[in-house]
PDB file of C-alpha atoms in Angstrom:
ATOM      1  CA  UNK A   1      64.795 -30.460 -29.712  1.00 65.00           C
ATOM      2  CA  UNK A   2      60.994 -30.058 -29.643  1.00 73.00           C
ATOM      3  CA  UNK A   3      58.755 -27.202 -31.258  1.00 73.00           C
ATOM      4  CA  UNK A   4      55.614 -25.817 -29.145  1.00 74.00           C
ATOM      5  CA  UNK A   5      52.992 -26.646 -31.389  1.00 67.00           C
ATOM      6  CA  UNK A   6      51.138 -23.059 -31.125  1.00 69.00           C
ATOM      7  CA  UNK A   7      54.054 -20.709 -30.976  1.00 76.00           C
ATOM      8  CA  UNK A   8      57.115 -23.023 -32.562  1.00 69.00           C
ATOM      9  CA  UNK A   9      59.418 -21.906 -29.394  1.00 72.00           C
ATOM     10  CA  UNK A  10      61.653 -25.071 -28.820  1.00 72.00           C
ATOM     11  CA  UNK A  11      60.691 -27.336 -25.815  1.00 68.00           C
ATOM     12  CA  UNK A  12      62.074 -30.244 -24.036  1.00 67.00           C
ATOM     13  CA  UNK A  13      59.418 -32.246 -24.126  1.00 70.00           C
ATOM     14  CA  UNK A  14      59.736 -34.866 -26.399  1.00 70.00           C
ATOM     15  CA  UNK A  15      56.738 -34.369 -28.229  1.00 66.00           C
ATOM     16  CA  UNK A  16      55.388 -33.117 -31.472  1.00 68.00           C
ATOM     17  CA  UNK A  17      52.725 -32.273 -30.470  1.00 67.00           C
ATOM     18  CA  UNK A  18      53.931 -30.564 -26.652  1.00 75.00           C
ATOM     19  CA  UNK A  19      52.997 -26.940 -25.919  1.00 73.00           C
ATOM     20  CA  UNK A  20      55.302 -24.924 -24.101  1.00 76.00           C
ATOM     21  CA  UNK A  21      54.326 -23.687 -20.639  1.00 76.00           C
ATOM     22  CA  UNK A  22      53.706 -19.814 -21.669  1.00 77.00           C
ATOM     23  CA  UNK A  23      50.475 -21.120 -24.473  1.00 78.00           C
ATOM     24  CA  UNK A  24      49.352 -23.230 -21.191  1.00 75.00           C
ATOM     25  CA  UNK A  25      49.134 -20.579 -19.078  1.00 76.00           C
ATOM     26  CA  UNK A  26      47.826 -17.880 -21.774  1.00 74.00           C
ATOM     27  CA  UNK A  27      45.417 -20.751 -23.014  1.00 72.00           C
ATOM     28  CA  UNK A  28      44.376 -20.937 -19.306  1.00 71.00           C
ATOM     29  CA  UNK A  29      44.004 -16.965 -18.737  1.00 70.00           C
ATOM     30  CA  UNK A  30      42.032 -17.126 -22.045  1.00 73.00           C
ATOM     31  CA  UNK A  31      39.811 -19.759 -21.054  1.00 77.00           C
ATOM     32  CA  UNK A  32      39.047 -17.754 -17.317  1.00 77.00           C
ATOM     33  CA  UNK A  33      38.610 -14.828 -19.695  1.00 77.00           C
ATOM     34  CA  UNK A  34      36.079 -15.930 -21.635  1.00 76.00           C
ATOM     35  CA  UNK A  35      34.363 -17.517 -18.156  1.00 76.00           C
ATOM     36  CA  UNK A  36      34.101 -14.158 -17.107  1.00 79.00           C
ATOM     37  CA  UNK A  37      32.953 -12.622 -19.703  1.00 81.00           C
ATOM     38  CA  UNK A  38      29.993 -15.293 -20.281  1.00 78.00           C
ATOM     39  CA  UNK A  39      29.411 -14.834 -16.758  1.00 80.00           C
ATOM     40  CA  UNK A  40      28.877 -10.805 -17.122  1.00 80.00           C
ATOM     41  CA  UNK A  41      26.699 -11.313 -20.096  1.00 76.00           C
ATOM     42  CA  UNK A  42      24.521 -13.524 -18.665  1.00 76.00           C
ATOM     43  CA  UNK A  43      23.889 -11.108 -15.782  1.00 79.00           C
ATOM     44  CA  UNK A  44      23.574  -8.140 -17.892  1.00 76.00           C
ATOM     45  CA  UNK A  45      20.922 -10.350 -19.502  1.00 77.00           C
ATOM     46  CA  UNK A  46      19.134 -11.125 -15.953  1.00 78.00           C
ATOM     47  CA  UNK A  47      19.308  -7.598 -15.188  1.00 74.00           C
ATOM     48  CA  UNK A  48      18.110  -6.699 -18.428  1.00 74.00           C
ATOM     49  CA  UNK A  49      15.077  -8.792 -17.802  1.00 74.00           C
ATOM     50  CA  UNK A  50      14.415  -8.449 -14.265  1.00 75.00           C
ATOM     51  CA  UNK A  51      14.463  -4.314 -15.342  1.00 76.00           C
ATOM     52  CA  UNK A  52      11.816  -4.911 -17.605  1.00 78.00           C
ATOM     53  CA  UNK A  53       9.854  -7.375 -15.361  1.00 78.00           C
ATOM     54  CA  UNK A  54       9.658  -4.279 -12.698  1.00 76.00           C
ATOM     55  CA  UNK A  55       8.631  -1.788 -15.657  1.00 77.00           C
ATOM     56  CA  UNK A  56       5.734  -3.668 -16.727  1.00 77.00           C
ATOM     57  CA  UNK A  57       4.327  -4.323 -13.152  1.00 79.00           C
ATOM     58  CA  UNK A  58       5.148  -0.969 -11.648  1.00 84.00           C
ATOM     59  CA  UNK A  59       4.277   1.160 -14.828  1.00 85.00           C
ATOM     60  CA  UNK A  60       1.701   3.778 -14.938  1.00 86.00           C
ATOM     61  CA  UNK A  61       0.778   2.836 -11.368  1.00 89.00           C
ATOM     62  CA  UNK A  62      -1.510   4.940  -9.650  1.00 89.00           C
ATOM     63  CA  UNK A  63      -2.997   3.402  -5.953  1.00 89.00           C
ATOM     64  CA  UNK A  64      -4.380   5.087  -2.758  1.00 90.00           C
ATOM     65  CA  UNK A  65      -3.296   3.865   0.785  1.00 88.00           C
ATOM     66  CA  UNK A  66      -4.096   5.580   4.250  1.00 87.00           C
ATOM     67  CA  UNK A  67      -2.678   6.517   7.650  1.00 85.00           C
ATOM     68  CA  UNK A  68      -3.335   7.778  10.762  1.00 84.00           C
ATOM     69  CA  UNK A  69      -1.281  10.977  12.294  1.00 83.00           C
ATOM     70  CA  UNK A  70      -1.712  13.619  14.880  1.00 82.00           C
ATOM     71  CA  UNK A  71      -0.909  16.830  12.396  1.00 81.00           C
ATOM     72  CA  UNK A  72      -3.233  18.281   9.974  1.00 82.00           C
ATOM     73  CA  UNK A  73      -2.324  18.580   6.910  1.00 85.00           C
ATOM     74  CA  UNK A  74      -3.762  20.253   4.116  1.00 85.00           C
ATOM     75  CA  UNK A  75      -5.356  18.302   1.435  1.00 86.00           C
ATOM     76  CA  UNK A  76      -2.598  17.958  -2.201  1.00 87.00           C
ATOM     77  CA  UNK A  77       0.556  18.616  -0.236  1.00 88.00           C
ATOM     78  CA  UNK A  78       2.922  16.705  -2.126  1.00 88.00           C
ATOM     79  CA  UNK A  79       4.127  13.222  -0.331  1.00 88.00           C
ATOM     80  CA  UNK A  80       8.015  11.712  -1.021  1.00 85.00           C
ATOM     81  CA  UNK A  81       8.757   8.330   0.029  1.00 84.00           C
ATOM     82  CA  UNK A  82      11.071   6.226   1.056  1.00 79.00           C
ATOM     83  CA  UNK A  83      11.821   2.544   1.572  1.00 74.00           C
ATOM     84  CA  UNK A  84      12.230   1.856   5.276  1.00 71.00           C
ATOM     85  CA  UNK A  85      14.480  -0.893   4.832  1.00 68.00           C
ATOM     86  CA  UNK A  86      15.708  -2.406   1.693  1.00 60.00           C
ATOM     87  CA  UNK A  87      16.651  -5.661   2.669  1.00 55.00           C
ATOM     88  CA  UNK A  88      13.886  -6.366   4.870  1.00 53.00           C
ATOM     89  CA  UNK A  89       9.710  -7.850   4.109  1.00 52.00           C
ATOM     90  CA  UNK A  90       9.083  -4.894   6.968  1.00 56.00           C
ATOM     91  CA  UNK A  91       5.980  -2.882   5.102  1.00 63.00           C
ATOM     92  CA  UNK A  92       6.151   0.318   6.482  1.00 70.00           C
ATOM     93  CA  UNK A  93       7.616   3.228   4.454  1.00 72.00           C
ATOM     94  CA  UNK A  94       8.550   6.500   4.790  1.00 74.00           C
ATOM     95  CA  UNK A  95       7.489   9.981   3.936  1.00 73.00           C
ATOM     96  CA  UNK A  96       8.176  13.514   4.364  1.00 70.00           C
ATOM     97  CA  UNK A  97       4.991  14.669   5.875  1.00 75.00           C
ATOM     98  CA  UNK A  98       3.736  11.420   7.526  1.00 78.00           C
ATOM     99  CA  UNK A  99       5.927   9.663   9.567  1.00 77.00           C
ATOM    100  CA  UNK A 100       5.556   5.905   8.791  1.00 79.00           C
ATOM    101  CA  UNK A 101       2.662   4.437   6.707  1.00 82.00           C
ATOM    102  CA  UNK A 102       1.935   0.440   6.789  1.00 81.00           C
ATOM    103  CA  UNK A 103       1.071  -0.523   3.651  1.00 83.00           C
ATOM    104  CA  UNK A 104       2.624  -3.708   1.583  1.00 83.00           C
ATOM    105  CA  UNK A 105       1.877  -2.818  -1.752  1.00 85.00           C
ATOM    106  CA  UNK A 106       3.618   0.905  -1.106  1.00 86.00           C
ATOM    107  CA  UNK A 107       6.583  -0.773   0.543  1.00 85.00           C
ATOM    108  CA  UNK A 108       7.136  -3.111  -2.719  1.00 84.00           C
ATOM    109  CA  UNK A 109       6.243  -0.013  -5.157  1.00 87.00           C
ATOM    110  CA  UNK A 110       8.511   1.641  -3.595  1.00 86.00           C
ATOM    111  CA  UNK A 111      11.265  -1.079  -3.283  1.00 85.00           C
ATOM    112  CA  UNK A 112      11.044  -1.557  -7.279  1.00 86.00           C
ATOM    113  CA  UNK A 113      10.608   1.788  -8.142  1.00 86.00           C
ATOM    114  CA  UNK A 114      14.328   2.164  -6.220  1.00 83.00           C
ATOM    115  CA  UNK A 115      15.696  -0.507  -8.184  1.00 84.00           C
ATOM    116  CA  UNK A 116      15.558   0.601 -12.030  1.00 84.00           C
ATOM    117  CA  UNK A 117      15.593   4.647 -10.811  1.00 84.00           C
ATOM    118  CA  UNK A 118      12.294   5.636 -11.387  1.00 86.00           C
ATOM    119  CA  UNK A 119      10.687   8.544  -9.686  1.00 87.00           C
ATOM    120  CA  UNK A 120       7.074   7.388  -7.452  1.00 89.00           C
ATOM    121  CA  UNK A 121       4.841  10.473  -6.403  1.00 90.00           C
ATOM    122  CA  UNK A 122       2.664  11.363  -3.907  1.00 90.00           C
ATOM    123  CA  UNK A 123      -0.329  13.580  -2.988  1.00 92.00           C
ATOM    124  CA  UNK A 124      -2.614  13.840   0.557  1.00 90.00           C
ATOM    125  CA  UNK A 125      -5.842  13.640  -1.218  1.00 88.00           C
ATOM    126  CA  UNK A 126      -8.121  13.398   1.866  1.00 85.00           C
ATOM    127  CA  UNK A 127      -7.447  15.056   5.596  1.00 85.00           C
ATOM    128  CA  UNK A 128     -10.513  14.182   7.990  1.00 83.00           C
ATOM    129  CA  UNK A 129     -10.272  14.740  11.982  1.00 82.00           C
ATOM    130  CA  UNK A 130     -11.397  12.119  13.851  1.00 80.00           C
ATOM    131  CA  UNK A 131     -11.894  11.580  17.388  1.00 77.00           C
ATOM    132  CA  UNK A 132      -9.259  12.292  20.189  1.00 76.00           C
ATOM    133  CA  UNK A 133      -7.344   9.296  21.031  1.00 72.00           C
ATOM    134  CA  UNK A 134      -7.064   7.789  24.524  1.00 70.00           C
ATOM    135  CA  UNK A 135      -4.346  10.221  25.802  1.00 71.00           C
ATOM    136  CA  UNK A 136      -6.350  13.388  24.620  1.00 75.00           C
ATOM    137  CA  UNK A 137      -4.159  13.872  21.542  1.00 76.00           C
ATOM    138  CA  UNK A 138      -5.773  15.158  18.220  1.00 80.00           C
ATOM    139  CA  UNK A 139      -6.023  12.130  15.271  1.00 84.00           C
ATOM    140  CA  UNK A 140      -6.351  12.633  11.542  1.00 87.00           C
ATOM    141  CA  UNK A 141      -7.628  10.240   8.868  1.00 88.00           C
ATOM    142  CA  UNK A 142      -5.095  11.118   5.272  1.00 88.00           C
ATOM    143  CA  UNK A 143      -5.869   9.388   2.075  1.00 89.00           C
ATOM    144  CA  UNK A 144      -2.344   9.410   0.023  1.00 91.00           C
ATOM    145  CA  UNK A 145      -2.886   8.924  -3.704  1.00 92.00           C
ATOM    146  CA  UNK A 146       1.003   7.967  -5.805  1.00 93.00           C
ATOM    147  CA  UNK A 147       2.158   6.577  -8.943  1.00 91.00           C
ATOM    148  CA  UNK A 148       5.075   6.114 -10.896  1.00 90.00           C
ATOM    149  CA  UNK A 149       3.389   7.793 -14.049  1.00 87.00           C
ATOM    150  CA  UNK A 150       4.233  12.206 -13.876  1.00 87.00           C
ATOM    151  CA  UNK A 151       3.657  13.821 -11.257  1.00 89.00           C
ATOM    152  CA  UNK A 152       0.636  16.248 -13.148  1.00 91.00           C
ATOM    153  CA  UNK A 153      -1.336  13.010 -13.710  1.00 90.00           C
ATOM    154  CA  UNK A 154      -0.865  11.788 -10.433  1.00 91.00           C
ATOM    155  CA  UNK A 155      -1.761  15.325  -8.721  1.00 91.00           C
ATOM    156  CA  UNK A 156      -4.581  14.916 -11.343  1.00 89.00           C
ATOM    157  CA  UNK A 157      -5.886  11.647  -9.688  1.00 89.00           C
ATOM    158  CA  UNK A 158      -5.672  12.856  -6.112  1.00 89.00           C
ATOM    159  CA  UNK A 159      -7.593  15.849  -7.181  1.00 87.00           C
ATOM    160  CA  UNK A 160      -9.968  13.886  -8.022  1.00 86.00           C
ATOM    161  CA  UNK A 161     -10.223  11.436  -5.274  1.00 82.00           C
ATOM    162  CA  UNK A 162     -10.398  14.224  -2.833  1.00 77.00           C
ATOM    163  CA  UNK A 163     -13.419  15.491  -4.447  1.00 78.00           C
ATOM    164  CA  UNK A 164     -14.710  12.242  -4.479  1.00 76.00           C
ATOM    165  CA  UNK A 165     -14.515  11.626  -1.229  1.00 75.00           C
ATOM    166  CA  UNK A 166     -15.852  15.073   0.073  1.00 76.00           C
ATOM    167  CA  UNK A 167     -18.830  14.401  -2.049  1.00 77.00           C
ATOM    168  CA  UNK A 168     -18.982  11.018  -0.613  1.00 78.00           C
ATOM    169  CA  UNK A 169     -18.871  12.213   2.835  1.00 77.00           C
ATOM    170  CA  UNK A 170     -21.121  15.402   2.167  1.00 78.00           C
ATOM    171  CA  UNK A 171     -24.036  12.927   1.141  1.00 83.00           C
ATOM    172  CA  UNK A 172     -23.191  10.896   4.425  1.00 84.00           C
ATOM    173  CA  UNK A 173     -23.904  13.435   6.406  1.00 83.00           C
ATOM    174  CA  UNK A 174     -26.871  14.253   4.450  1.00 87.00           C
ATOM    175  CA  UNK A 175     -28.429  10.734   5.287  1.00 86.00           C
ATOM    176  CA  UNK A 176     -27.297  10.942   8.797  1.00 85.00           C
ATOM    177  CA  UNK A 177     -29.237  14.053   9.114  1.00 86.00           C
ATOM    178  CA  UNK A 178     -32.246  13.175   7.334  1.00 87.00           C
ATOM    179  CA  UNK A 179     -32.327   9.785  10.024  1.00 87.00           C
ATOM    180  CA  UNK A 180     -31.978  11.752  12.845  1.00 87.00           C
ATOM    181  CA  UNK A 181     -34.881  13.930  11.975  1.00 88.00           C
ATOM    182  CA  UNK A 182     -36.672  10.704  10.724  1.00 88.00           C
ATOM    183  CA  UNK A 183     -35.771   8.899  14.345  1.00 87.00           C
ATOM    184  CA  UNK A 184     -36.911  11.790  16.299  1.00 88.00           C
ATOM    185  CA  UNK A 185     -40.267  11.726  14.562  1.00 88.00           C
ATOM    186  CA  UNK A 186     -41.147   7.930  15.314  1.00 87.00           C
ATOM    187  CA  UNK A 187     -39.826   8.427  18.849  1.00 87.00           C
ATOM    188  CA  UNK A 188     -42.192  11.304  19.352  1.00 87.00           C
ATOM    189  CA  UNK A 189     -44.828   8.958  17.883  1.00 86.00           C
ATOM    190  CA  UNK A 190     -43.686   5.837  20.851  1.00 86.00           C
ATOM    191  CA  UNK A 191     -43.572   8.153  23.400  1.00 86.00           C
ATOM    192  CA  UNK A 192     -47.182   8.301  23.293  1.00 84.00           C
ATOM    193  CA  UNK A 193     -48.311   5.209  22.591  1.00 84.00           C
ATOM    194  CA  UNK A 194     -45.488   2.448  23.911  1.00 83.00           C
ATOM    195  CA  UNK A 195     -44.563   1.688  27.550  1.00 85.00           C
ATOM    196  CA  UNK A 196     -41.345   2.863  28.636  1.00 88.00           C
ATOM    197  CA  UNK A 197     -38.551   0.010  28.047  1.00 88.00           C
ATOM    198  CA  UNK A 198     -34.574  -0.689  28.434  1.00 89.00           C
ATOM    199  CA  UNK A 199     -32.752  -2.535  27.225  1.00 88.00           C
ATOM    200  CA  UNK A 200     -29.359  -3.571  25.354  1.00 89.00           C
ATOM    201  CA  UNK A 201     -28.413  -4.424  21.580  1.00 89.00           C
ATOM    202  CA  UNK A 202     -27.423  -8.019  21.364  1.00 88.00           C
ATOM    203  CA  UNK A 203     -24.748  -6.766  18.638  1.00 86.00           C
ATOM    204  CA  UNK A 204     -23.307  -3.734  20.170  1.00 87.00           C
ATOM    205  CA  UNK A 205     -24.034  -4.420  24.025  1.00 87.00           C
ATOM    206  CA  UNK A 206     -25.459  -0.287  23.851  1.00 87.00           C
ATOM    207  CA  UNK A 207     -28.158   0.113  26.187  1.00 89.00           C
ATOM    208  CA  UNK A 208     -31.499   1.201  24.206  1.00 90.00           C
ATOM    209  CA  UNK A 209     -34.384   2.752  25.474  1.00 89.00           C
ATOM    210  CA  UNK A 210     -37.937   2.748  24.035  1.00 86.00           C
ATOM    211  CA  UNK A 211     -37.694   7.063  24.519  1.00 87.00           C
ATOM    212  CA  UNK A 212     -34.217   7.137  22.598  1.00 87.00           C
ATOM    213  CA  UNK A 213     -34.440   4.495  20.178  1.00 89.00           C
ATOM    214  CA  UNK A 214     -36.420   3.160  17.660  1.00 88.00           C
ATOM    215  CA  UNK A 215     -38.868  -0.030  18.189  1.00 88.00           C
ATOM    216  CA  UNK A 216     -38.745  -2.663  15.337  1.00 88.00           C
ATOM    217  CA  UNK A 217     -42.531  -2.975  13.441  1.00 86.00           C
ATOM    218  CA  UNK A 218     -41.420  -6.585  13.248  1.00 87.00           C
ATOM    219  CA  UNK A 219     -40.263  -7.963  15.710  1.00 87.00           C
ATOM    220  CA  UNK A 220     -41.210  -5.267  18.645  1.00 87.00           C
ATOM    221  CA  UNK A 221     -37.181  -5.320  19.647  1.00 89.00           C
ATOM    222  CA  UNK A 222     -36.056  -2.071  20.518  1.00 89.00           C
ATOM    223  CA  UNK A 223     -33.380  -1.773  17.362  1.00 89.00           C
ATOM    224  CA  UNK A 224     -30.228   0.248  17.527  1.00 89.00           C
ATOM    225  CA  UNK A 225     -28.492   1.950  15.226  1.00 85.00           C
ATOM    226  CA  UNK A 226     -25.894  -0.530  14.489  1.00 86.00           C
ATOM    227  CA  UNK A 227     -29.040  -2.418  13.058  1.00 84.00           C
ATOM    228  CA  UNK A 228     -29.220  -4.955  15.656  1.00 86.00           C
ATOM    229  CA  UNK A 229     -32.993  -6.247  16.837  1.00 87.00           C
ATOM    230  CA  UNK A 230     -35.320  -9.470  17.204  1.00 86.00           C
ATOM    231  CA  UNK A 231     -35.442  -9.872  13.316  1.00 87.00           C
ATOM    232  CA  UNK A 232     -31.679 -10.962  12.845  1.00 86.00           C
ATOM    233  CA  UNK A 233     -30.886 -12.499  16.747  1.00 87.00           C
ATOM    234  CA  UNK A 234     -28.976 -15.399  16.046  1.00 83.00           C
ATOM    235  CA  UNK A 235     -30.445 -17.180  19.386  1.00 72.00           C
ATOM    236  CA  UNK A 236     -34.113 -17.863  17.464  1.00 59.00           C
TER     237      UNK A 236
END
């Protein structure tokens, strides 16, 4: 009789240096073992670095994005989002308060954020009406402010934006004003002095009139507002 060479059972293998068929098969389980284990490691290790890949892009993010809706809302009301679909490239997201909002680099913020469990926050930092739309329904212009840094510094930056922006549109509205009076004056002034004329803007096709709109002390063109006249026609 033979001895197993690992455990010294006797064998009938005549061989000294035969293993019996229990060491096979625990040599085997060992090996899968250790396969698995290797395996487990080495994604802990991907995950470990693909977590910290996502930290450092995503961290301390603060970015604005924009949408169009038909309710008003008032300007800091807090925003939560959602991916719309994980497994898809499909860009829109989800909030609370807005419906759907297309915008890529929310979508993947928010797709990554998801992934390692960390909170993103949101604040409407702008509400403007615009014009109806084409079936007579009201339309709103919202800025959205979020971040994955807390949500006081991200309230913080969207109450700052929104002052921004009023200020910004406040000193529109200024120049607007200050234009109108301006156009009025030099169209008093042609009224007098030029021959009536029509016309329409090469860049806008809007018909122009020598008693509504300004004449161009260039070129003579009657120019329109969207700054269309003789001195920048493509055609000379």
């Amino acid at each position: 009789m033979y001895k197993c060479i690992k455990c010294g059972k006797l064998i009938n293998i005549p061989s000294h240096n035969a293993t019996c068929q229990e060491c096979v098969l625990a040599s085997s389980n060992e090996r899968k073992e250790e396969i698995r284990w290797k395996e487990e490691k080495s994604m802990r290790i991907r995950s470990s670095y693909r977590r910290n890949e996502i930290i450092l892009e995503i961290k301390d993010k603060i970015a604005k994005t924009s949408a169009w809706v038909e309710e008003e809302f008032s300007p800091l009301s807090e925003v939560e989002f959602r991916p719309k679909n994980y497994s898809s490239t499909d860009c829109y997201c989800n909030s609370r308060y807005l419906g759907s909002i297309y915008s890529e680099d929310l979508a993947r913020t928010c797709q990554l954020a998801s992934q390692i469990n960390v909170p993103l926050f949101g604040f409407i930092s702008l509400v403007s009406k615009q014009e109806k739309d084409r079936y007579g329904n009201d339309r709103y212009f919202v800025r959205v402010v979020y971040g994955t840094i807390s949500k006081e510094k991200v309230f913080e930056f969207a109450l700052e934006s929104d002052a921004d922006e009023r200020k910004l549109e406040g000193k529109k509205r200024i120049e607007y004003a200050n234009y109108l009076k301006y156009k009025m004056q030099v169209i008093s002034h042609q009224k007098k002095v030029e021959k009536y004329r029509v016309t329409h803007c090469w860049k806008c096709n809007k018909s122009l009139s020598s008693h509504a709109d300004i004449i161009c002390p260039n070129c003579r063109w009657i120019s329109c507002d969207c700054g269309g006249c003789g001195c920048n026609y493509p055609g000379y």
